[in-house]
Amino acid sequence: MCGIVAYIGHRDAAPILTEGLKRLEYRGYDSAGIAVIRGGELLIRRCVGRISALEEKIGNELTGATIGMAHTRWATHGAPTEVNAHPHCDASGRLALVHNGIIENYRVLRTFLKQHDITMDSETDTEVLAKLVGHFYDGSLENAVRRALREVRGTFGIAVLHLDEPDVVVAARRGSPLILGVGQEEYIIASDAAAIIQHTPQVIYLSDNEVVTVTREGFRTTNLEAMPVTKEVEEVEFTLEQLELGGHEHFMSKEIFEQPEALRTCMRGRVEAQEGRVVLGGLTSVARELVRCDRVILTGCGTAWHACLIGEYLIEEIARIPCEVEYASEFRYRNPLVHDRTVLLALSQSGETADTLAALREAKERGALALGIVNAVGSTIARESDAGVYLHVGPEIGVASTKAFVGQVTVLSMIAAFLGRRRHMSHAACQEYLADLGRVPDAIERALKLSAQTRQIAARFVEANNWLYLGRGLQYPIALEGALKLKEISYVHAEGLPAAEMKHGPIALINADMPVVVIAVRDHLYEKVISNIEEVRSRGGHVIAVATEGDEQIGQLAEDVLYVPDVPGPLQPLVTVVPLQLLAYHAAVPRGCDVDKPRNLAKSVTVE
């Protein structure tokens, strides 16, 4: 849940490393550090806070080094202090290591090292690993890394330098992403392609339990048993321009407004409305097995879990297959019922979410067909799935997911049609459904015009510290998602509920100081939702309604109405979520919150 960048080549390393860290700021962190080798010295600088503070601290002190590594830390073991920041050294002070992940048996390893008179300076599990590698060092950094990692239980993405081998970087991974960028007589190792793309689009993706040893002349990849591993060089699919703000104040704003084009890209070449056909190349190899399934499990965490709730409705309604949703973090701990005609769909923007990856592995172990729905090409879930579908919505930098969420819902909409057409859905019905899906990006563009209105509404409630979000049916997951967005970026308490559940307890919270957001679009539950609005009004709550264009009745009941275009029922969540994203964004900005990097959160949750 942090960032690694390492460089070896012919250029000045420090600026490349710090710039790379800035590209990874969206992942979340609380401290930063850098290590370089220059003139027979291992130079390390660390600090608490932002990368800008690290840059200020190092100034020009590290100029001239052409090999080094840098790290941003998100605290797990030990508080965010300078002594706990990476890089960490071995007992000799000649080896430095940076690490993403968690070493689960670090206490056992610490005891082993203590028996060899090796003591710790920090509270971290990472320092234990650095000292373990140093303990095994016998003149070959590559061998020492492999020897140490064979003793490790847990997850890691690491990069290691040693003063005795000043022209070598060794990196390895298990459960935490690591990529090698292949340039012209230079190499960049990073935990995310965003730190590499400025320098080269050519990369290799390390798999679990692989070690890469890099010099200026080239690299070699082995496993932990020193057996050679052949890796293919691939090309990153996004561009540097996609990582820039492009005139927006925040990446979250940029990504909200990118949603129409992101969905067009997501559907391009896949939705053939005239033919009534969905083409999902990533599922071709498992299509027969998928269509014959008798149960679908959807799993994810956070926003992805909300997309799963919508997917459950879509798959049951359109494909008529029994479907259930599981929190990925709970799936493997409750002995789930899985058999060989079960399909598990694992949703993750990054493709590296530790809990979701564990659920995928558990399902595969129990004989299910395990499919991944991810955005990051080459990610661990993408590689370990039996098959899957990429979102293709472009890189998402803001920690609070927006366009990836609508991408997930869109892919689930396509999968529902893919299955429905092969099981019972008529050609004409599929044509109509896909034509409606193809019009959703235009509907979202119209919904984005609500930005100014949501800003005005949010400004009136900038002091409100409790919000309630209500929805029914397909809109209940959108109520959850709207509440989550507000919590994530504005640090305001918000709760999402099925509207009918309000009167079973939460109604006691409602008063004149509480904004209540109600999704009240024209569907088969509209009259029920109107009754719920009346209940809120009678307790003095301020109603902010998301309603269908042309609905005049709602204006008599709600203090504020956000009108969205009318789209067919199964596709409404793709449109109704937009004003809630905007509302959260405009509620957070005037509170002075760091919208793109909210406190305590990380973009890719790679630890359990």
Short mmCIF file of N, CA, C and O in Angstrom, two decimals, residues 95-153:
data_model
loop_
_atom_site.label_atom_id
_atom_site.label_comp_id
_atom_site.label_asym_id
_atom_site.label_seq_id
_atom_site.Cartn_x
_atom_site.Cartn_y
_atom_site.Cartn_z
N LEU A 95 23.94 -2.45 3.34
CA LEU A 95 22.80 -2.92 2.54
C LEU A 95 21.59 -2.07 2.88
O LEU A 95 21.36 -1.74 4.05
N ALA A 96 20.81 -1.71 1.86
CA ALA A 96 19.57 -0.97 2.07
C ALA A 96 18.44 -1.68 1.34
O ALA A 96 18.65 -2.24 0.24
N LEU A 97 17.24 -1.63 1.93
CA LEU A 97 16.10 -2.35 1.38
C LEU A 97 14.83 -1.52 1.55
O LEU A 97 14.63 -0.87 2.58
N VAL A 98 13.99 -1.54 0.53
CA VAL A 98 12.65 -0.96 0.61
C VAL A 98 11.64 -2.08 0.38
O VAL A 98 11.93 -3.05 -0.34
N HIS A 99 10.46 -1.93 0.96
CA HIS A 99 9.54 -3.06 1.01
C HIS A 99 8.09 -2.60 1.02
O HIS A 99 7.73 -1.71 1.79
N ASN A 100 7.27 -3.21 0.18
CA ASN A 100 5.81 -3.12 0.27
C ASN A 100 5.29 -4.46 0.74
O ASN A 100 5.81 -5.51 0.33
N GLY A 101 4.24 -4.46 1.54
CA GLY A 101 3.65 -5.71 2.00
C GLY A 101 3.81 -5.88 3.50
O GLY A 101 4.15 -4.95 4.23
N ILE A 102 3.57 -7.09 3.98
CA ILE A 102 3.68 -7.41 5.40
C ILE A 102 4.39 -8.74 5.58
O ILE A 102 4.02 -9.75 4.95
N ILE A 103 5.41 -8.75 6.42
CA ILE A 103 6.11 -9.98 6.78
C ILE A 103 5.41 -10.56 8.01
O ILE A 103 5.55 -10.05 9.12
N GLU A 104 4.63 -11.61 7.80
CA GLU A 104 3.77 -12.12 8.87
C GLU A 104 4.56 -12.78 9.99
O GLU A 104 4.15 -12.75 11.15
N ASN A 105 5.68 -13.39 9.68
CA ASN A 105 6.47 -14.09 10.70
C ASN A 105 7.67 -13.26 11.16
O ASN A 105 8.71 -13.80 11.54
N TYR A 106 7.51 -11.93 11.13
CA TYR A 106 8.66 -11.08 11.47
C TYR A 106 9.11 -11.25 12.91
O TYR A 106 10.29 -11.08 13.22
N ARG A 107 8.19 -11.60 13.80
CA ARG A 107 8.58 -11.79 15.20
C ARG A 107 9.51 -13.00 15.35
O ARG A 107 10.49 -12.96 16.10
N VAL A 108 9.20 -14.07 14.64
CA VAL A 108 10.06 -15.25 14.67
C VAL A 108 11.43 -14.92 14.08
O VAL A 108 12.46 -15.30 14.63
N LEU A 109 11.43 -14.18 12.99
CA LEU A 109 12.69 -13.80 12.36
C LEU A 109 13.48 -12.85 13.24
O LEU A 109 14.73 -12.92 13.30
N ARG A 110 12.78 -11.97 13.93
CA ARG A 110 13.46 -11.04 14.85
C ARG A 110 14.17 -11.83 15.96
O ARG A 110 15.30 -11.51 16.33
N THR A 111 13.49 -12.85 16.48
CA THR A 111 14.10 -13.69 17.51
C THR A 111 15.33 -14.41 16.97
O THR A 111 16.37 -14.49 17.65
N PHE A 112 15.23 -14.92 15.75
CA PHE A 112 16.37 -15.59 15.11
C PHE A 112 17.57 -14.64 14.99
O PHE A 112 18.71 -14.99 15.31
N LEU A 113 17.30 -13.41 14.57
CA LEU A 113 18.37 -12.44 14.41
C LEU A 113 18.96 -12.04 15.77
O LEU A 113 20.18 -11.84 15.89
N LYS A 114 18.11 -11.93 16.77
CA LYS A 114 18.60 -11.58 18.11
C LYS A 114 19.56 -12.64 18.63
O LYS A 114 20.55 -12.32 19.32
N GLN A 115 19.29 -13.90 18.29
CA GLN A 115 20.18 -14.98 18.69
C GLN A 115 21.56 -14.84 18.05
O GLN A 115 22.53 -15.44 18.52
N HIS A 116 21.63 -14.07 16.96
CA HIS A 116 22.91 -13.80 16.29
C HIS A 116 23.40 -12.39 16.61
O HIS A 116 24.18 -11.82 15.84
N ASP A 117 22.90 -11.84 17.73
CA ASP A 117 23.34 -10.53 18.21
C ASP A 117 23.04 -9.40 17.25
O ASP A 117 23.77 -8.41 17.20
N ILE A 118 21.96 -9.54 16.49
CA ILE A 118 21.53 -8.48 15.57
C ILE A 118 20.30 -7.82 16.18
O ILE A 118 19.28 -8.48 16.42
N THR A 119 20.37 -6.55 16.45
CA THR A 119 19.28 -5.82 17.09
C THR A 119 18.58 -4.90 16.10
O THR A 119 19.11 -4.59 15.03
N MET A 120 17.38 -4.44 16.48
CA MET A 120 16.56 -3.58 15.62
C MET A 120 16.54 -2.15 16.13
O MET A 120 16.61 -1.90 17.34
N ASP A 121 16.42 -1.22 15.22
CA ASP A 121 16.32 0.19 15.56
C ASP A 121 14.90 0.72 15.42
O ASP A 121 14.56 1.75 16.00
N SER A 122 14.08 0.04 14.63
CA SER A 122 12.73 0.52 14.33
C SER A 122 11.70 -0.48 14.83
O SER A 122 12.03 -1.54 15.36
N GLU A 123 10.42 -0.14 14.62
CA GLU A 123 9.31 -1.03 14.98
C GLU A 123 8.84 -1.87 13.79
O GLU A 123 7.86 -2.60 13.91
N THR A 124 9.49 -1.76 12.66
CA THR A 124 8.94 -2.29 11.42
C THR A 124 9.31 -3.75 11.16
O THR A 124 10.34 -4.24 11.62
N ASP A 125 8.45 -4.40 10.40
CA ASP A 125 8.77 -5.74 9.90
C ASP A 125 9.80 -5.66 8.78
O ASP A 125 10.57 -6.60 8.56
N THR A 126 9.86 -4.52 8.10
CA THR A 126 10.79 -4.35 6.98
C THR A 126 12.24 -4.39 7.44
O THR A 126 13.10 -4.99 6.77
N GLU A 127 12.54 -3.76 8.56
CA GLU A 127 13.92 -3.78 9.05
C GLU A 127 14.37 -5.20 9.34
O GLU A 127 15.54 -5.56 9.12
N VAL A 128 13.45 -6.03 9.82
CA VAL A 128 13.78 -7.43 10.06
C VAL A 128 14.22 -8.09 8.77
O VAL A 128 15.22 -8.84 8.73
N LEU A 129 13.50 -7.81 7.69
CA LEU A 129 13.85 -8.40 6.40
C LEU A 129 15.20 -7.88 5.91
O LEU A 129 16.02 -8.65 5.39
N ALA A 130 15.44 -6.58 6.05
CA ALA A 130 16.72 -6.01 5.63
C ALA A 130 17.88 -6.67 6.37
O ALA A 130 18.90 -7.05 5.77
N LYS A 131 17.72 -6.85 7.67
CA LYS A 131 18.80 -7.45 8.45
C LYS A 131 18.94 -8.94 8.17
O LYS A 131 20.03 -9.52 8.27
N LEU A 132 17.83 -9.60 7.82
CA LEU A 132 17.90 -11.01 7.45
C LEU A 132 18.69 -11.19 6.15
O LEU A 132 19.54 -12.09 6.05
N VAL A 133 18.41 -10.35 5.16
CA VAL A 133 19.17 -10.42 3.91
C VAL A 133 20.65 -10.16 4.18
O VAL A 133 21.54 -10.86 3.67
N GLY A 134 20.92 -9.15 5.01
CA GLY A 134 22.30 -8.85 5.35
C GLY A 134 22.98 -10.00 6.07
O GLY A 134 24.17 -10.27 5.85
N HIS A 135 22.23 -10.68 6.93
CA HIS A 135 22.79 -11.83 7.66
C HIS A 135 23.24 -12.92 6.70
O HIS A 135 24.27 -13.59 6.94
N PHE A 136 22.49 -13.12 5.63
CA PHE A 136 22.82 -14.18 4.68
C PHE A 136 23.78 -13.73 3.58
O PHE A 136 24.17 -14.54 2.73
N TYR A 137 24.16 -12.47 3.58
CA TYR A 137 25.01 -11.96 2.50
C TYR A 137 26.41 -12.59 2.57
O TYR A 137 27.07 -12.53 3.61
N ASP A 138 26.83 -13.16 1.43
CA ASP A 138 28.14 -13.81 1.36
C ASP A 138 28.91 -13.39 0.12
O ASP A 138 29.76 -14.13 -0.38
N GLY A 139 28.60 -12.21 -0.38
CA GLY A 139 29.25 -11.74 -1.60
C GLY A 139 28.34 -11.70 -2.80
O GLY A 139 28.69 -11.12 -3.83
N SER A 140 27.15 -12.31 -2.69
CA SER A 140 26.17 -12.30 -3.77
C SER A 140 24.84 -11.78 -3.23
O SER A 140 24.17 -12.48 -2.45
N LEU A 141 24.47 -10.56 -3.61
CA LEU A 141 23.22 -9.99 -3.15
C LEU A 141 22.03 -10.80 -3.64
O LEU A 141 21.06 -11.02 -2.90
N GLU A 142 22.11 -11.26 -4.87
CA GLU A 142 21.02 -12.06 -5.43
C GLU A 142 20.78 -13.31 -4.60
O GLU A 142 19.63 -13.65 -4.26
N ASN A 143 21.85 -14.02 -4.24
CA ASN A 143 21.70 -15.24 -3.45
C ASN A 143 21.18 -14.94 -2.06
O ASN A 143 20.36 -15.68 -1.50
N ALA A 144 21.65 -13.83 -1.46
CA ALA A 144 21.20 -13.47 -0.11
C ALA A 144 19.72 -13.15 -0.10
O ALA A 144 19.00 -13.53 0.84
N VAL A 145 19.25 -12.46 -1.11
CA VAL A 145 17.81 -12.14 -1.20
C VAL A 145 17.00 -13.42 -1.31
O VAL A 145 16.00 -13.61 -0.60
N ARG A 146 17.41 -14.31 -2.20
CA ARG A 146 16.68 -15.56 -2.35
C ARG A 146 16.68 -16.37 -1.05
O ARG A 146 15.66 -16.92 -0.64
N ARG A 147 17.85 -16.45 -0.42
CA ARG A 147 17.96 -17.23 0.82
C ARG A 147 17.04 -16.65 1.90
O ARG A 147 16.35 -17.40 2.60
N ALA A 148 17.00 -15.34 2.04
CA ALA A 148 16.16 -14.72 3.06
C ALA A 148 14.68 -14.90 2.76
O ALA A 148 13.89 -15.21 3.66
N LEU A 149 14.31 -14.73 1.50
CA LEU A 149 12.88 -14.79 1.15
C LEU A 149 12.32 -16.19 1.30
O LEU A 149 11.10 -16.35 1.46
N ARG A 150 13.17 -17.19 1.25
CA ARG A 150 12.68 -18.54 1.48
C ARG A 150 12.25 -18.76 2.94
O ARG A 150 11.52 -19.70 3.24
N GLU A 151 12.71 -17.87 3.80
CA GLU A 151 12.34 -17.95 5.22
C GLU A 151 11.12 -17.10 5.56
O GLU A 151 10.62 -17.15 6.69
N VAL A 152 10.66 -16.32 4.60
CA VAL A 152 9.62 -15.32 4.86
C VAL A 152 8.23 -15.90 4.62
O VAL A 152 7.98 -16.58 3.62
N ARG A 153 7.32 -15.58 5.54
CA ARG A 153 5.90 -15.85 5.33
C ARG A 153 5.19 -14.50 5.28
O ARG A 153 5.34 -13.67 6.18
#
